Coordinates of C-alpha atoms in Angstrom, one line a residue:
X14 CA 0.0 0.0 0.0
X15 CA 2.6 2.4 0.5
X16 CA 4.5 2.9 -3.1
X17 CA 0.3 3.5 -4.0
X18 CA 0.2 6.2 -1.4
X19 CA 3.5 7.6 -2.6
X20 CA 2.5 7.6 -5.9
X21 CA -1.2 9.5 -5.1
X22 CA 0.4 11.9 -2.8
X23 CA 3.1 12.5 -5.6
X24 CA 0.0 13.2 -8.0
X25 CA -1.5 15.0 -5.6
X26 CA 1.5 17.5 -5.0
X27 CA 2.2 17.9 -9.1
X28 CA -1.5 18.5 -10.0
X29 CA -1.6 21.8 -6.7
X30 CA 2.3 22.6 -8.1
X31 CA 1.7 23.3 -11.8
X32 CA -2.3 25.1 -11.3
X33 CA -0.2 27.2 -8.8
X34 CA 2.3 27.7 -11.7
X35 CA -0.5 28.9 -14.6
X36 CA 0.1 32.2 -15.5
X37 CA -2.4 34.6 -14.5
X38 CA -4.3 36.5 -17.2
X39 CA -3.1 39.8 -17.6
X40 CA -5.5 42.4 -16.6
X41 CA -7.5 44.0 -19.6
X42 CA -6.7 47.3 -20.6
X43 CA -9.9 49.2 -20.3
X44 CA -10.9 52.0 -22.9
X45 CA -11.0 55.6 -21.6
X46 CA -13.5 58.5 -22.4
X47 CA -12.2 61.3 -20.0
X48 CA -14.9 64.0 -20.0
X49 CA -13.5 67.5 -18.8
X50 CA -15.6 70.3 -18.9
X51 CA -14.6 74.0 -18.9
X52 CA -16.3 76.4 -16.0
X53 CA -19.4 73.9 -14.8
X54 CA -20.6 75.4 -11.9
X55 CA -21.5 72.8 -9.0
X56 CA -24.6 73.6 -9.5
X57 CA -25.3 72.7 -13.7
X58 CA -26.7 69.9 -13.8
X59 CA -30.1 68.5 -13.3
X60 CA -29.6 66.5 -9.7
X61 CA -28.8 69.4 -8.6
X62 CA -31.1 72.3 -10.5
X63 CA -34.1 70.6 -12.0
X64 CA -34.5 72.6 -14.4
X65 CA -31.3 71.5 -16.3
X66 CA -31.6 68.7 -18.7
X67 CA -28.9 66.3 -17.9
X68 CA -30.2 62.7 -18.0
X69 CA -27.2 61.3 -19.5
X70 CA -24.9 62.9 -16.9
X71 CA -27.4 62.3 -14.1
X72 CA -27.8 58.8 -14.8
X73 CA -24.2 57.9 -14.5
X74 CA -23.3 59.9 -11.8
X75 CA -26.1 58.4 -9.9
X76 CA -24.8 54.5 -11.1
X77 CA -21.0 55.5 -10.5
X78 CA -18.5 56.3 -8.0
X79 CA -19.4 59.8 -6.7
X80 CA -16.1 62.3 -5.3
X81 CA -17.6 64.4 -3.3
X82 CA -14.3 66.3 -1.8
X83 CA -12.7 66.9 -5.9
X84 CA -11.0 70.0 -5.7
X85 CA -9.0 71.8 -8.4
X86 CA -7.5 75.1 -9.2
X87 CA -9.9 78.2 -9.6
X88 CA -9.2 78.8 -13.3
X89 CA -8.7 76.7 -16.6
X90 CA -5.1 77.0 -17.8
X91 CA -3.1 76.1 -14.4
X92 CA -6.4 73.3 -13.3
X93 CA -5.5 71.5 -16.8
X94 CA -1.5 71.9 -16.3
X95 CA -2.2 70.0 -12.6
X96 CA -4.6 67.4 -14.2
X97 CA -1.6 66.0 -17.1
X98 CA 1.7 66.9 -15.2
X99 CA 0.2 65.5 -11.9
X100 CA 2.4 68.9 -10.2
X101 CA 0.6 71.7 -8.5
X102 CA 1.1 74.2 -11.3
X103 CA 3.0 77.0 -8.6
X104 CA 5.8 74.7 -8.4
X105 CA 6.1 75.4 -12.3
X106 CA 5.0 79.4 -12.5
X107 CA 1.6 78.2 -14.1
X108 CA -0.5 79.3 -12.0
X109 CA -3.2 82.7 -12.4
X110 CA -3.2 83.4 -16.1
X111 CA 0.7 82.7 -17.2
X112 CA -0.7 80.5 -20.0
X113 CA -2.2 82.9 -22.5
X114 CA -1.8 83.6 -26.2
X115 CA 0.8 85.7 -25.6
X116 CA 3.1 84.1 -23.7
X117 CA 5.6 81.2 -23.9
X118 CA 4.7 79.5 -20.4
X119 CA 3.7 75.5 -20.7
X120 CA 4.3 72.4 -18.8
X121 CA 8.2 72.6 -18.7
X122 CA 8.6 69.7 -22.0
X123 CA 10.9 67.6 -20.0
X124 CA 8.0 66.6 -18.3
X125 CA 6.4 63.3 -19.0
X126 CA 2.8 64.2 -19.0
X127 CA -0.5 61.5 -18.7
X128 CA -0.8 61.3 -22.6
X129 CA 2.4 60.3 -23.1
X130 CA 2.4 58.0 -19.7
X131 CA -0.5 56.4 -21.4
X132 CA 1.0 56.0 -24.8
X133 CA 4.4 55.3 -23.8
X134 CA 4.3 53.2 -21.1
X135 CA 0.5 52.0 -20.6
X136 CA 0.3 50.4 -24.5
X137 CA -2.5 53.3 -25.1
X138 CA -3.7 55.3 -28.5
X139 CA -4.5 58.9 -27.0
X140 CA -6.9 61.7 -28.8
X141 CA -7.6 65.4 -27.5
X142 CA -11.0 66.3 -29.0
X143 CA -11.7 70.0 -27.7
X144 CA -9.9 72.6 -25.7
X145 CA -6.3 72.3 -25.4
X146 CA -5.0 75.7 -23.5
X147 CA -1.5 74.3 -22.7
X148 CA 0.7 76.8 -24.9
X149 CA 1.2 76.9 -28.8
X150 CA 3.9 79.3 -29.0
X151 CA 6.2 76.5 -31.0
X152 CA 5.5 73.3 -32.4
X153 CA 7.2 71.2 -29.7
X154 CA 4.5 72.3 -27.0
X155 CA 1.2 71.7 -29.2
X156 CA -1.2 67.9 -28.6
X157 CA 0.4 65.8 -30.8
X158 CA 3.8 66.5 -30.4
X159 CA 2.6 66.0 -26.1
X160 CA 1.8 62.6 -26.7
X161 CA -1.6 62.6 -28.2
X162 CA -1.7 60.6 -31.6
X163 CA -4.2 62.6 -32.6
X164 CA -5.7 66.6 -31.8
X165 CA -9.2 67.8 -32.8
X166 CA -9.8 70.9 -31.3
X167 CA -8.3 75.1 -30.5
X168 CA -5.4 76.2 -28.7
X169 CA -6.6 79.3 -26.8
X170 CA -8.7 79.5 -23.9
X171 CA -12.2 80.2 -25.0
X172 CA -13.1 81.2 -28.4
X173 CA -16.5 82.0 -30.2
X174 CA -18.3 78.1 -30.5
X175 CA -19.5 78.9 -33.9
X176 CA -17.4 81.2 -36.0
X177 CA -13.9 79.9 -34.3
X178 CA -12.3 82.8 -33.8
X179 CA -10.6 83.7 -30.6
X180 CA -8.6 87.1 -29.8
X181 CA -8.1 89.9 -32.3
X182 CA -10.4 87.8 -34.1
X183 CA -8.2 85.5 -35.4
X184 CA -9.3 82.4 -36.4
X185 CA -8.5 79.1 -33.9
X186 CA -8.9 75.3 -35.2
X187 CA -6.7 72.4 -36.4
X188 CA -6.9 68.5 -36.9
X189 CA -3.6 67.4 -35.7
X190 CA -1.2 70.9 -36.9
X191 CA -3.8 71.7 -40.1
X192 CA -5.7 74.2 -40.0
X193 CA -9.3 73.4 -40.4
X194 CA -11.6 75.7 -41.9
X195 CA -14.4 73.3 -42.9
X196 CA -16.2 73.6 -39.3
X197 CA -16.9 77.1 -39.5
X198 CA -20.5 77.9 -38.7
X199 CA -20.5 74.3 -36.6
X200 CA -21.5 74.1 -32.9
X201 CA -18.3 73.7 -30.6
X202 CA -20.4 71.0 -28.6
X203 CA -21.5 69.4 -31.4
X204 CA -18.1 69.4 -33.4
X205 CA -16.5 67.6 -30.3
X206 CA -19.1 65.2 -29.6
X207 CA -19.4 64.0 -33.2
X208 CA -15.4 64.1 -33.5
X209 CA -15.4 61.1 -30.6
X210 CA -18.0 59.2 -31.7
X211 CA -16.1 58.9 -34.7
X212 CA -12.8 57.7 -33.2
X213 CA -15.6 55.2 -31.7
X214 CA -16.1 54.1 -34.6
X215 CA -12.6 54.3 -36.2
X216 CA -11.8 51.8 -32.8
X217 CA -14.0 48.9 -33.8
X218 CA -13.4 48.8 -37.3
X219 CA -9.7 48.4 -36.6
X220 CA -10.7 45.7 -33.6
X221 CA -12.5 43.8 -35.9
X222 CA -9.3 43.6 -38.5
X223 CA -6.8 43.7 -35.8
X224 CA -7.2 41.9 -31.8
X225 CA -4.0 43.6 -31.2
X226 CA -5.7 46.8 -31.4
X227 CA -4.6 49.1 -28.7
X228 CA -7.3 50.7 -26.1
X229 CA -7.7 54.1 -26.0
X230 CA -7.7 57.4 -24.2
X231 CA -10.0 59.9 -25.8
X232 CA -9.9 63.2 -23.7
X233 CA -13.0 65.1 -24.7
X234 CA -12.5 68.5 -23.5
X235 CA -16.0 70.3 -24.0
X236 CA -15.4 74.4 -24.1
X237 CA -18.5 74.7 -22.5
X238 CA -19.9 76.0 -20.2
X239 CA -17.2 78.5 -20.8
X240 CA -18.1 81.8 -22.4
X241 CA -18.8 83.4 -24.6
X242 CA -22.8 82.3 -23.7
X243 CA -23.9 80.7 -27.1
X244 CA -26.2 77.9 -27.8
X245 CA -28.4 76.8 -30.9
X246 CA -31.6 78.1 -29.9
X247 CA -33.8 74.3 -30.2
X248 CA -32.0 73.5 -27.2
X249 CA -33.7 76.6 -25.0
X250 CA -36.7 75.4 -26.8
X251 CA -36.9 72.1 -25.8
X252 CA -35.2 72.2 -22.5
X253 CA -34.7 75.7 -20.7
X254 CA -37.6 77.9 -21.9
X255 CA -38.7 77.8 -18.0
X256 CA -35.1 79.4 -16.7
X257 CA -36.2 83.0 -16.0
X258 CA -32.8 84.4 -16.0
X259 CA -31.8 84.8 -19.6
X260 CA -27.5 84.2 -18.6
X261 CA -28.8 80.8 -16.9
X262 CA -31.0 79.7 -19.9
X263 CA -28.1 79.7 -22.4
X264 CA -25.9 77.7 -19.7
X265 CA -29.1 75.1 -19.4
X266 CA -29.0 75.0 -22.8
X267 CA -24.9 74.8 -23.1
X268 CA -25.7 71.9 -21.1
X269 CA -28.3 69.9 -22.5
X270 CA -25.7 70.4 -25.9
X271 CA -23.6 68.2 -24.0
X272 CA -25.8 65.8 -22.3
X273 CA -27.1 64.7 -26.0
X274 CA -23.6 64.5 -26.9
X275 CA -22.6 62.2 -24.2
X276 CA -25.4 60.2 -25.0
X277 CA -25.3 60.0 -29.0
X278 CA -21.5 59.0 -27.6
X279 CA -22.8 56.4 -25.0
X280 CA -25.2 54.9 -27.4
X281 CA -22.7 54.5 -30.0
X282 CA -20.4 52.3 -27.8
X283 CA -23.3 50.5 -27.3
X284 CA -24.5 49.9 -30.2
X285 CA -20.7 48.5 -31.7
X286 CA -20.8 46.0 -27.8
X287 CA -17.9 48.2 -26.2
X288 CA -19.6 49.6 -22.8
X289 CA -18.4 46.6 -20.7
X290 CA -14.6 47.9 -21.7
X291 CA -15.1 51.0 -21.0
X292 CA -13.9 53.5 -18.0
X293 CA -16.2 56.7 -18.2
X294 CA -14.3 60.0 -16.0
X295 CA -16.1 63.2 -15.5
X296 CA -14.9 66.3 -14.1
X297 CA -14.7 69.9 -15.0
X298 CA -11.5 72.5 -14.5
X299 CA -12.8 74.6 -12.0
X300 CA -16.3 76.1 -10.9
X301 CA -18.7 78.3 -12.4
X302 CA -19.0 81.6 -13.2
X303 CA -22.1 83.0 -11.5
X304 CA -21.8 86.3 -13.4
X305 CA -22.0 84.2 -16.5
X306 CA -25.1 82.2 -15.1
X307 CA -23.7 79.6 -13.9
X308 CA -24.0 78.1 -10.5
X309 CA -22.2 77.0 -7.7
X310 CA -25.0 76.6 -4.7
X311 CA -25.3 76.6 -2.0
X312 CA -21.3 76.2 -2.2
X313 CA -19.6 80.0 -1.5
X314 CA -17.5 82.0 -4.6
X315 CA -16.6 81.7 -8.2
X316 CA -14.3 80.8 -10.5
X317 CA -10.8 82.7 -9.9
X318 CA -11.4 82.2 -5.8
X319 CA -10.8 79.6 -3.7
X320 CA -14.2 79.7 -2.1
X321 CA -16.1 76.2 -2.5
X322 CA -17.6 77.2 -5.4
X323 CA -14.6 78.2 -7.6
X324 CA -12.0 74.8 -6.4
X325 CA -14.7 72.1 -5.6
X326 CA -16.0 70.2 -8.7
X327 CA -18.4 67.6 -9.7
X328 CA -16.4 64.2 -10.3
X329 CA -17.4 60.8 -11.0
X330 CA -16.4 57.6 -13.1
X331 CA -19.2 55.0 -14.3
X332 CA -18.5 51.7 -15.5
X333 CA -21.1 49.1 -16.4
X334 CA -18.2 46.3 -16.0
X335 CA -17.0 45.1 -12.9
X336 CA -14.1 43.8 -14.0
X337 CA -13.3 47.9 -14.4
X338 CA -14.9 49.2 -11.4
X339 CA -16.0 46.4 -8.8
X340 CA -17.8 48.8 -6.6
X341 CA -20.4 51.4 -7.7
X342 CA -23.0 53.4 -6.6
X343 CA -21.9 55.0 -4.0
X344 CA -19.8 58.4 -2.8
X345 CA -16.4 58.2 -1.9
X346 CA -15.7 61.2 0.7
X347 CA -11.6 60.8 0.6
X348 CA -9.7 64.2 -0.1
X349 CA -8.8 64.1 -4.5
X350 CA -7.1 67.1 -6.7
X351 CA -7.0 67.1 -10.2
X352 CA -3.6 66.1 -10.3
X353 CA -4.5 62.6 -8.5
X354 CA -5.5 61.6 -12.0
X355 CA -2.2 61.2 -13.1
X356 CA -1.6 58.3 -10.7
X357 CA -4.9 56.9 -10.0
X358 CA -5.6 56.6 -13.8
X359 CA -2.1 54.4 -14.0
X360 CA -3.1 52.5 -10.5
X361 CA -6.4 51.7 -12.3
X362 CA -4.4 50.5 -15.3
X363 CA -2.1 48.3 -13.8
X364 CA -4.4 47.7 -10.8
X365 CA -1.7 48.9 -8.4
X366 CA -1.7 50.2 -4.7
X367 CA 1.6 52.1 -5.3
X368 CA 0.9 55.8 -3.3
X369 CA 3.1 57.6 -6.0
X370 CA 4.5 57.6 -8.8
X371 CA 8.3 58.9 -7.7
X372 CA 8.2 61.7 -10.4
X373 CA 5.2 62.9 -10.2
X374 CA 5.3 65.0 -7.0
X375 CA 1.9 66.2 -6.4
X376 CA -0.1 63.0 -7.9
X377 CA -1.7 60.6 -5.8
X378 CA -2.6 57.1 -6.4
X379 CA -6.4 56.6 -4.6
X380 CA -7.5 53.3 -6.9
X381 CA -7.6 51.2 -3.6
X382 CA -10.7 52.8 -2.4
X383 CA -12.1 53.8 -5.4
X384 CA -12.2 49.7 -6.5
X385 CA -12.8 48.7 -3.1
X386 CA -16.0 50.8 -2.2
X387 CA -14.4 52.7 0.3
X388 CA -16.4 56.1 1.6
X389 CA -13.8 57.7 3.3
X390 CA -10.0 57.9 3.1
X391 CA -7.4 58.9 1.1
X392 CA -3.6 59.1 0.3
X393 CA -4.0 62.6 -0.1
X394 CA -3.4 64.6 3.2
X395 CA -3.7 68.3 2.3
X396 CA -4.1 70.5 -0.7
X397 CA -2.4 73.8 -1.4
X398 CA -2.6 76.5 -3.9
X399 CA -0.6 79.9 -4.0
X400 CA -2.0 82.8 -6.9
X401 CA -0.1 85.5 -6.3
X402 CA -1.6 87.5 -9.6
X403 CA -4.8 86.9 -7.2
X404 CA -2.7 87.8 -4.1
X405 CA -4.4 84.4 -2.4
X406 CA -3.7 81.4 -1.0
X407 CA -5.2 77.9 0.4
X408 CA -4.4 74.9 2.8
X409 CA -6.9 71.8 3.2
X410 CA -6.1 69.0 5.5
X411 CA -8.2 66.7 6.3
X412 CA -11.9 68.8 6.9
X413 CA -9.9 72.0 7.7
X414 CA -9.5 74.8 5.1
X415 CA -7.5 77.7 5.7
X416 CA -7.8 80.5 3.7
X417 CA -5.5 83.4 3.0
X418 CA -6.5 87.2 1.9
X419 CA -10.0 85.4 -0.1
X420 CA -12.4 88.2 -0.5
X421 CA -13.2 88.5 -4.2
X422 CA -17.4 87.2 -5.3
X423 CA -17.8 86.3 -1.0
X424 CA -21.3 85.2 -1.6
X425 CA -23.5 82.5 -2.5
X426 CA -25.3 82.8 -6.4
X427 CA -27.8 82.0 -8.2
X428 CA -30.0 79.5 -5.7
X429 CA -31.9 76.8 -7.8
X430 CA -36.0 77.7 -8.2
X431 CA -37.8 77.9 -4.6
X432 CA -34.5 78.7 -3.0
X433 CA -34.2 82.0 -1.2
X434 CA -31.6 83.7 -2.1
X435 CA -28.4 85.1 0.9
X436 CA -27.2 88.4 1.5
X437 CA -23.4 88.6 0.6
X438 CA -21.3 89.5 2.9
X439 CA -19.3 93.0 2.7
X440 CA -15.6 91.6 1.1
X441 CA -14.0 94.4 3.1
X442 CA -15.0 93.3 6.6
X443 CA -13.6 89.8 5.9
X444 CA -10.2 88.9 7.7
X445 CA -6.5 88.3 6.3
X446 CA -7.0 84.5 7.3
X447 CA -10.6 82.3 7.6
X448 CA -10.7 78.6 8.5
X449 CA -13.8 76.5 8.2
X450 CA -15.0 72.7 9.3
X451 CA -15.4 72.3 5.7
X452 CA -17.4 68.6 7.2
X453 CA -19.6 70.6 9.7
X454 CA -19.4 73.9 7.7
X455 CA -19.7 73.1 3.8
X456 CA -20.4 76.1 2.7
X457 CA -18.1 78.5 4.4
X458 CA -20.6 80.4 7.0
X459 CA -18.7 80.3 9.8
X460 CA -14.8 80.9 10.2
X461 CA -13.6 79.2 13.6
X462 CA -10.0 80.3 14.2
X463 CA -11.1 81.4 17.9
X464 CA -12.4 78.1 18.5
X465 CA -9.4 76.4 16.7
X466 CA -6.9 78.7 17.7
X467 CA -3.4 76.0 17.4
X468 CA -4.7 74.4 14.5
X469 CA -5.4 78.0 12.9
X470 CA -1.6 79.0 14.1
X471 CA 0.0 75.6 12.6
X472 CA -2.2 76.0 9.7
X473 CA -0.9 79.4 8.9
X474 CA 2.6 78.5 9.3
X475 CA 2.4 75.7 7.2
X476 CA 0.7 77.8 4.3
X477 CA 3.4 80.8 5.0
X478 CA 5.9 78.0 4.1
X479 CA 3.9 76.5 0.8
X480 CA 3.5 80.4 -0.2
X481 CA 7.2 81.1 0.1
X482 CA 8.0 78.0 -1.9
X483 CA 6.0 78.9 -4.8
X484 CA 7.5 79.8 -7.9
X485 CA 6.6 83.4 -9.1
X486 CA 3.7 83.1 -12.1
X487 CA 5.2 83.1 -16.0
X488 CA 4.5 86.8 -17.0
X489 CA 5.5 88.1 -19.9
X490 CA 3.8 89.0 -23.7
X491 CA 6.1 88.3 -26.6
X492 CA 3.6 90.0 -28.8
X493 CA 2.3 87.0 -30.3
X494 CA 0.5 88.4 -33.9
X495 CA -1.6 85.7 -35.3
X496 CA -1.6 88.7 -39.0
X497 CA 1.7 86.8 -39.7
X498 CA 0.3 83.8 -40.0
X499 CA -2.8 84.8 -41.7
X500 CA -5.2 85.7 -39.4
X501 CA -4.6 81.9 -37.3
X502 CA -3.5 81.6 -33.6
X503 CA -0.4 79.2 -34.7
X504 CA 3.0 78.4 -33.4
X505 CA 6.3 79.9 -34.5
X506 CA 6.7 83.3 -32.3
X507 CA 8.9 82.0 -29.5

């Protein structure tokens, strides 16, 4: 009996050994639509005002995994240096308005930024459809050469969404370095939302030639809801001719422009059997601007503060696979910045727990409790922002928020329907410093540095320290002329 027991526990052992030895199937890659919008105001969309039209946006948000402390900076140019150099843009002199169309400031090109991350070392095909707003003065700092294979979109940071033309009314388009001319007199919103759908497309009829066919990355950077305020007018019809305020009814109309978008998009990848692949993000730059009609209630401020309402921003990703996100449905409360996409998109990726990414200094990886389902915490323990064009700064930690010389737009705009409106405060009886319980205190009624009085003092020293490490904002104006190049915003001038 014993060589038979040998011989069965030898069989035994072999058979655990080599299933113990099968490789393990490499993760899929999943595709990526990363939605940024331009200026949406907390408040624009329609689980929040119901008189927005935003059942596209609303559905997934209510389905996905809900941020609900997403932060960035208060304006467009240094939020969207943060979001692909994962670097607080004062450490590289991007902050306030140093990336304009006349100067030469951009991400420093040494940089490895997220497209080229993703291409390079993720195995991605990347695509900017939309705004862009990262320099253009010479060739080496436009999209594609910035590892996007492929750019549909304008350099500048707003321009007119029908004609195309930006400042000195010069004219602002390209596919890839061309200029493109033929979408003049075409919707912005529509232009970007059909441009995607057809790189859907272009995706699956190269899957179905070619397995090997790499995933993809399809930033689609909507220029609304920044201004100018323009709209084709069906969309009031249909959806905003309620909205008293005539500001607010192009904005509900800006936005129901994108909500069909998202959903001709959505229905699309459908249609061709590629929503179980797919990884939906959605975020904006910065919050709204309540003189424009947007809407950041009941959160305090405006764009270009550091209020609530100009730094804290509606994020969210949606995936109908679990095999992409195994937990949904639910709001995670751990602290996020912009930047935190850098690493978190590559944890996702390679389904890592790694906290950073060594060169990417101000990008945290928070994948582990996104995937796991976690409501609270974070590898992020503070945020900071310096503006010194604004002369203002910022420190969170944890649910503290110190703020420093904030007195610009101190009130609270442009309360949804039924909603009595506040009085604003008087900005010149507010203090040098303010610190709020931003978890007892969301909206910034209350500053309790008496009560808090050591945390206040630490706080203040800390931020006195982030302010004197921050690199001066690029400012210069080389005079950039876009007559020489015949009447186009182009590169060549630095």
């Amino acid at each position: 009996m014993a060589p038979k027991l040998l011989a069965s526990t030898f069989l035994v052992t072999c058979f655990l050994s080599c299933a113990v030895a099968q490789p393990v199937p490499a993760r899929k890659k999943p595709n990526i639509l990363f939605v940024l919008m331009d200026d949406m105001g907390w408040g624009d969309v329609g689980f929040r005002d119901s008189q927005f039209h935003t059942p596209t946006i609303d559905g997934m948000y209510s389905q996905g995994v809900r941020f609900n402390n997403s932060y960035t900076p208060p304006n467009c140019g240094p939020s969207r240096a943060a979001l692909l150099s994962g670097v607080y843009p004062w450490r590289m002199g991007l902050q306030g308005n140093a990336i304009n169309s006349g100067s030469s400031a951009a991400i420093p090109l040494g940089r490895t930024i997220l497209p080229q991350k993703l291409k390079d070392d993720l195995g991605y095909q990347t695509h900017l459809v939309g705004k862009w707003h990262q320099g253009f003065c010479k060739t080496e700092q436009t999209p594609t050469e910035r590892g996007f294979d492929s750019f549909f979109g304008f350099y500048l940071s707003k321009q007119d969404p029908f004609s195309h033309l930006s400042k000195k009314d010069a004219y602002d388009f390209r596919s890839d370095h061309e200029v493109n001319r033929s979408v003049a007199g075409q919707y912005s919103t529509y232009l970007f939302s059909e441009r995607t759908r057809q790189l859907v497309r272009e995706y699956k009829a190269s899957l179905a030639s070619n397995a090997d066919t790499k995933p993809f990355f399809i930033m689609l950077s909507y220029s609304a809801l920044h201004a100018p305020n323009q709209v084709p007018q069906h969309y009031i019809d249909q959806h905003c001719a309620d909205v008293s305020d005539h500001n607010r009814q192009i904005k509900c109309g800006m936005m129901a422009a994108v909500d069909e978008g998202l959903k001709n998009i959505t229905d699309d990848l459908k249609a061709h059997g590629l929503m179980d692949d797919l990884l939906v993000v959605f975020t904006s730059d910065d919050g709204g601007d309540h003189e424009e009609g947007s809407s950041n209630w009941p959160l305090r401020g405006n764009k270009r503060t550091l209020w609530e309402g100009g730094i804290r921003v509606t994020t969210f990703m949606y995936s109908e696979s679990r095999d992409i996100l195994p937990e949904t449905n639910f709001t995670w409360g751990g602290l996020f910045y912009i930047s935190d996409f850098y690493a978190t998109l590559s944890g996702m990726i390679e389904d890592t727990e790694t906290r950073k990414l060594p060169e990417i200094v101000d990008s945290y990886n928070q994948w582990t409790y996104i995937k796991t389902g976690q409501t609270t915490g974070t590898n992020r323990l503070e945020i900071a922002y310096v503006d010194q064009d604004l002369g203002v700064a910022m420190l969170r930690r944890d649910q503290w928020k110190l703020l420093y010389m904030q007195s610009r737009h101190p009130g609270w705009y442009n309360p949804p329907p039924g909603v009595a409106a506040r009085e604003e405060p008087n900005r010149n009886d507010l203090p040098k410093y303010q610190l709020f319980d931003l978890d007892r205190d969301p909206e910034e009624t209350t500053d309790v540095r008496k009560d808090n009085y050591e945390r206040y003092i630490r706080m203040a020293a800390s931020l006195r320290e982030v302010r004197r490490m921050a690199v001066n904002p690029i400012d210069e104006d080389l005079h950039s002329d876009p007559d020489r190049f015949d009447g186009v915003w182009s590169p060549g001038w630095c």
